[in-house]
């Protein structure tokens, strides 16, 4: 099942789950991480299906007003993390299951309005919410973030991963896009351009690649010392960018050793 993002067909959660399971089965060092991520994606699909299937309800785009519905998806997520997450997250999930309605609401709203990318549970809930908001024709009304070339035009989120895919047969190797860390939409972005600071001088933009991950590379900037991973779908069409990005965790080690900071941590904190 190939990965595609169309706003009419719904987000391909199943393709993401299958890809994570497939990679987990053949992984070594990242097996646990990918097994957990598969469960997490399954829980996110559950959230998405719940929101999407709710009769007579569409997200308003004012998250504060939608919270009562969104909060109802939390127990499923907490259960999945408790059952299959790493110890620290599992502990956090247990604590959160006893937290008050207001505390939970505040956490989700804060991540929506001033995203850090590090509030795991809020980010995990907000991805399917924002995704369904986009697909259902809504707009984030209480998320007043700057837009601009390196920010998601829909929700203002930062780039989680960069990708290359062929759009037209004439495109030479496919156009570059960035994928939003919050709503998972993609938008076109110039090839030789830092997704963090806008550096465009080729001498200051470096790439790191190993044969172990033929279709993935680190795209690093020496001006702002930030990096993002690039997934090349023209080299491997079955890749699912958010999943393959996680599977290539050893590349993050290289980046950190070279003092680069990731533009946005992924859901599993890498
Ligand atoms: Zn977005
Ligand atoms: Zn930069």
mmCIF file of N, CA and C in Angstrom, residues 88-148:
data_model
loop_
_atom_site.group_PDB
_atom_site.id
_atom_site.type_symbol
_atom_site.label_atom_id
_atom_site.label_comp_id
_atom_site.label_asym_id
_atom_site.label_seq_id
_atom_site.Cartn_x
_atom_site.Cartn_y
_atom_site.Cartn_z
ATOM 1 N N UNK A 88 9.423 5.202 30.729
ATOM 2 C CA UNK A 88 9.164 6.574 31.174
ATOM 3 C C UNK A 88 7.819 7.077 30.633
ATOM 4 N N UNK A 89 7.546 6.802 29.375
ATOM 5 C CA UNK A 89 6.292 7.254 28.755
ATOM 6 C C UNK A 89 5.105 6.511 29.337
ATOM 7 N N UNK A 90 5.314 5.239 29.587
ATOM 8 C CA UNK A 90 4.278 4.407 30.142
ATOM 9 C C UNK A 90 3.885 4.925 31.530
ATOM 10 N N UNK A 91 4.882 5.323 32.276
ATOM 11 C CA UNK A 91 4.676 5.915 33.603
ATOM 12 C C UNK A 91 3.882 7.220 33.481
ATOM 13 N N UNK A 92 4.272 8.029 32.513
ATOM 14 C CA UNK A 92 3.598 9.310 32.276
ATOM 15 C C UNK A 92 2.136 9.075 31.892
ATOM 16 N N UNK A 93 1.911 8.034 31.098
ATOM 17 C CA UNK A 93 0.546 7.719 30.667
ATOM 18 C C UNK A 93 -0.306 7.358 31.878
ATOM 19 N N UNK A 94 0.282 6.592 32.803
ATOM 20 C CA UNK A 94 -0.452 6.198 34.006
ATOM 21 C C UNK A 94 -0.812 7.434 34.832
ATOM 22 N N UNK A 95 0.154 8.338 34.966
ATOM 23 C CA UNK A 95 -0.090 9.558 35.744
ATOM 24 C C UNK A 95 -1.183 10.400 35.079
ATOM 25 N N UNK A 96 -1.095 10.484 33.774
ATOM 26 C CA UNK A 96 -2.049 11.311 33.041
ATOM 27 C C UNK A 96 -3.466 10.752 33.105
ATOM 28 N N UNK A 97 -3.574 9.436 33.266
ATOM 29 C CA UNK A 97 -4.911 8.859 33.318
ATOM 30 C C UNK A 97 -5.627 9.262 34.605
ATOM 31 N N UNK A 98 -4.879 9.792 35.576
ATOM 32 C CA UNK A 98 -5.504 10.279 36.804
ATOM 33 C C UNK A 98 -5.605 11.794 36.824
ATOM 34 N N UNK A 99 -5.095 12.448 35.789
ATOM 35 C CA UNK A 99 -5.090 13.911 35.777
ATOM 36 C C UNK A 99 -6.504 14.447 35.579
ATOM 37 N N UNK A 100 -6.719 15.662 36.054
ATOM 38 C CA UNK A 100 -8.036 16.291 35.937
ATOM 39 C C UNK A 100 -8.304 16.751 34.511
ATOM 40 N N UNK A 101 -9.581 16.947 34.242
ATOM 41 C CA UNK A 101 -10.021 17.389 32.923
ATOM 42 C C UNK A 101 -9.333 18.694 32.519
ATOM 43 N N UNK A 102 -9.202 19.595 33.486
ATOM 44 C CA UNK A 102 -8.616 20.907 33.161
ATOM 45 C C UNK A 102 -7.141 20.809 32.843
ATOM 46 N N UNK A 103 -6.457 19.978 33.600
ATOM 47 C CA UNK A 103 -5.016 19.828 33.380
ATOM 48 C C UNK A 103 -4.747 19.257 31.978
ATOM 49 N N UNK A 104 -5.529 18.246 31.627
ATOM 50 C CA UNK A 104 -5.385 17.626 30.311
ATOM 51 C C UNK A 104 -5.692 18.648 29.209
ATOM 52 N N UNK A 105 -6.767 19.382 29.403
ATOM 53 C CA UNK A 105 -7.165 20.388 28.417
ATOM 54 C C UNK A 105 -6.087 21.436 28.218
ATOM 55 N N UNK A 106 -5.491 21.865 29.320
ATOM 56 C CA UNK A 106 -4.458 22.902 29.253
ATOM 57 C C UNK A 106 -3.251 22.398 28.459
ATOM 58 N N UNK A 107 -2.876 21.170 28.735
ATOM 59 C CA UNK A 107 -1.713 20.588 28.047
ATOM 60 C C UNK A 107 -1.936 20.536 26.529
ATOM 61 N N UNK A 108 -3.122 20.105 26.148
ATOM 62 C CA UNK A 108 -3.412 19.988 24.708
ATOM 63 C C UNK A 108 -3.453 21.374 24.065
ATOM 64 N N UNK A 109 -4.109 22.312 24.757
ATOM 65 C CA UNK A 109 -4.219 23.671 24.205
ATOM 66 C C UNK A 109 -2.861 24.350 24.081
ATOM 67 N N UNK A 110 -2.009 24.142 25.072
ATOM 68 C CA UNK A 110 -0.680 24.766 25.024
ATOM 69 C C UNK A 110 0.115 24.273 23.830
ATOM 70 N N UNK A 111 0.047 22.981 23.587
ATOM 71 C CA UNK A 111 0.803 22.437 22.456
ATOM 72 C C UNK A 111 0.226 22.932 21.130
ATOM 73 N N UNK A 112 -1.046 23.171 21.109
ATOM 74 C CA UNK A 112 -1.717 23.682 19.904
ATOM 75 C C UNK A 112 -1.310 25.135 19.631
ATOM 76 N N UNK A 113 -1.313 25.920 20.684
ATOM 77 C CA UNK A 113 -1.086 27.363 20.502
ATOM 78 C C UNK A 113 0.382 27.737 20.468
ATOM 79 N N UNK A 114 1.201 27.034 21.209
ATOM 80 C CA UNK A 114 2.643 27.320 21.229
ATOM 81 C C UNK A 114 3.392 25.992 21.197
ATOM 82 N N UNK A 115 3.435 25.362 20.037
ATOM 83 C CA UNK A 115 3.982 24.000 19.955
ATOM 84 C C UNK A 115 5.457 23.912 20.343
ATOM 85 N N UNK A 116 5.760 22.889 21.107
ATOM 86 C CA UNK A 116 7.151 22.634 21.472
ATOM 87 C C UNK A 116 7.632 21.371 20.772
ATOM 88 N N UNK A 117 6.687 20.527 20.378
ATOM 89 C CA UNK A 117 7.055 19.248 19.779
ATOM 90 C C UNK A 117 7.482 18.230 20.817
ATOM 91 N N UNK A 118 7.514 18.640 22.083
ATOM 92 C CA UNK A 118 7.997 17.714 23.117
ATOM 93 C C UNK A 118 6.878 17.250 24.063
ATOM 94 N N UNK A 119 5.661 17.800 23.913
ATOM 95 C CA UNK A 119 4.547 17.292 24.726
ATOM 96 C C UNK A 119 3.976 16.096 23.976
ATOM 97 N N UNK A 120 4.512 14.954 24.321
ATOM 98 C CA UNK A 120 4.224 13.750 23.548
ATOM 99 C C UNK A 120 2.731 13.479 23.361
ATOM 100 N N UNK A 121 1.989 13.435 24.467
ATOM 101 C CA UNK A 121 0.586 13.024 24.370
ATOM 102 C C UNK A 121 -0.242 14.046 23.592
ATOM 103 N N UNK A 122 0.054 15.318 23.825
ATOM 104 C CA UNK A 122 -0.689 16.351 23.101
ATOM 105 C C UNK A 122 -0.395 16.263 21.610
ATOM 106 N N UNK A 123 0.876 16.088 21.273
ATOM 107 C CA UNK A 123 1.246 16.017 19.860
ATOM 108 C C UNK A 123 0.602 14.799 19.193
ATOM 109 N N UNK A 124 0.585 13.688 19.905
ATOM 110 C CA UNK A 124 0.000 12.463 19.349
ATOM 111 C C UNK A 124 -1.501 12.609 19.114
ATOM 112 N N UNK A 125 -2.183 13.362 19.977
ATOM 113 C CA UNK A 125 -3.617 13.597 19.789
ATOM 114 C C UNK A 125 -3.874 14.609 18.687
ATOM 115 N N UNK A 126 -3.008 15.616 18.651
ATOM 116 C CA UNK A 126 -3.266 16.727 17.729
ATOM 117 C C UNK A 126 -3.032 16.360 16.271
ATOM 118 N N UNK A 127 -2.158 15.412 16.011
ATOM 119 C CA UNK A 127 -1.929 15.037 14.607
ATOM 120 C C UNK A 127 -3.221 14.554 13.934
ATOM 121 N N UNK A 128 -3.910 13.556 14.491
ATOM 122 C CA UNK A 128 -5.163 13.152 13.833
ATOM 123 C C UNK A 128 -6.260 14.221 13.875
ATOM 124 N N UNK A 129 -6.279 15.022 14.945
ATOM 125 C CA UNK A 129 -7.272 16.112 15.017
ATOM 126 C C UNK A 129 -7.034 17.119 13.891
ATOM 127 N N UNK A 130 -5.775 17.576 13.792
ATOM 128 C CA UNK A 130 -5.449 18.600 12.793
ATOM 129 C C UNK A 130 -5.620 18.053 11.385
ATOM 130 N N UNK A 131 -5.303 16.776 11.254
ATOM 131 C CA UNK A 131 -5.438 16.143 9.953
ATOM 132 C C UNK A 131 -6.906 16.121 9.508
ATOM 133 N N UNK A 132 -7.773 15.738 10.429
ATOM 134 C CA UNK A 132 -9.197 15.682 10.093
ATOM 135 C C UNK A 132 -9.766 17.100 9.914
ATOM 136 N N UNK A 133 -9.242 18.035 10.676
ATOM 137 C CA UNK A 133 -9.651 19.437 10.501
ATOM 138 C C UNK A 133 -9.349 19.880 9.064
ATOM 139 N N UNK A 134 -8.149 19.535 8.594
ATOM 140 C CA UNK A 134 -7.763 19.915 7.230
ATOM 141 C C UNK A 134 -8.637 19.204 6.202
ATOM 142 N N UNK A 135 -8.825 17.913 6.398
ATOM 143 C CA UNK A 135 -9.571 17.127 5.402
ATOM 144 C C UNK A 135 -11.056 17.495 5.372
ATOM 145 N N UNK A 136 -11.580 17.948 6.505
ATOM 146 C CA UNK A 136 -13.014 18.250 6.561
ATOM 147 C C UNK A 136 -13.299 19.691 6.160
ATOM 148 N N UNK A 137 -12.273 20.390 5.691
ATOM 149 C CA UNK A 137 -12.486 21.731 5.155
ATOM 150 C C UNK A 137 -12.454 22.827 6.206
ATOM 151 N N UNK A 138 -11.986 22.496 7.407
ATOM 152 C CA UNK A 138 -11.908 23.511 8.460
ATOM 153 C C UNK A 138 -10.605 24.290 8.381
ATOM 154 N N UNK A 139 -10.385 25.129 9.380
ATOM 155 C CA UNK A 139 -9.169 25.927 9.457
ATOM 156 C C UNK A 139 -8.847 26.162 10.927
ATOM 157 N N UNK A 140 -7.562 26.100 11.295
ATOM 158 C CA UNK A 140 -7.238 26.332 12.719
ATOM 159 C C UNK A 140 -7.421 27.797 13.101
ATOM 160 N N UNK A 141 -8.461 28.082 13.860
ATOM 161 C CA UNK A 141 -8.813 29.474 14.145
ATOM 162 C C UNK A 141 -8.160 29.999 15.425
ATOM 163 N N UNK A 142 -7.842 29.102 16.352
ATOM 164 C CA UNK A 142 -7.207 29.599 17.577
ATOM 165 C C UNK A 142 -5.751 29.126 17.661
ATOM 166 N N UNK A 143 -5.076 29.145 16.527
ATOM 167 C CA UNK A 143 -3.664 28.770 16.481
ATOM 168 C C UNK A 143 -2.960 29.844 15.679
ATOM 169 N N UNK A 144 -2.609 30.903 16.373
ATOM 170 C CA UNK A 144 -2.124 32.091 15.702
ATOM 171 C C UNK A 144 -0.613 32.035 15.531
ATOM 172 N N UNK A 145 -0.167 31.168 14.638
ATOM 173 C CA UNK A 145 1.272 31.020 14.420
ATOM 174 C C UNK A 145 1.663 31.674 13.103
ATOM 175 N N UNK A 146 2.933 32.077 13.003
ATOM 176 C CA UNK A 146 3.394 32.644 11.739
ATOM 177 C C UNK A 146 3.323 31.581 10.643
ATOM 178 N N UNK A 147 2.977 31.998 9.455
ATOM 179 C CA UNK A 147 3.049 31.102 8.314
ATOM 180 C C UNK A 147 4.361 31.443 7.608
ATOM 181 N N UNK A 148 4.480 31.256 6.382
ATOM 182 C CA UNK A 148 5.760 31.553 5.724
ATOM 183 C C UNK A 148 6.343 30.290 5.177
#
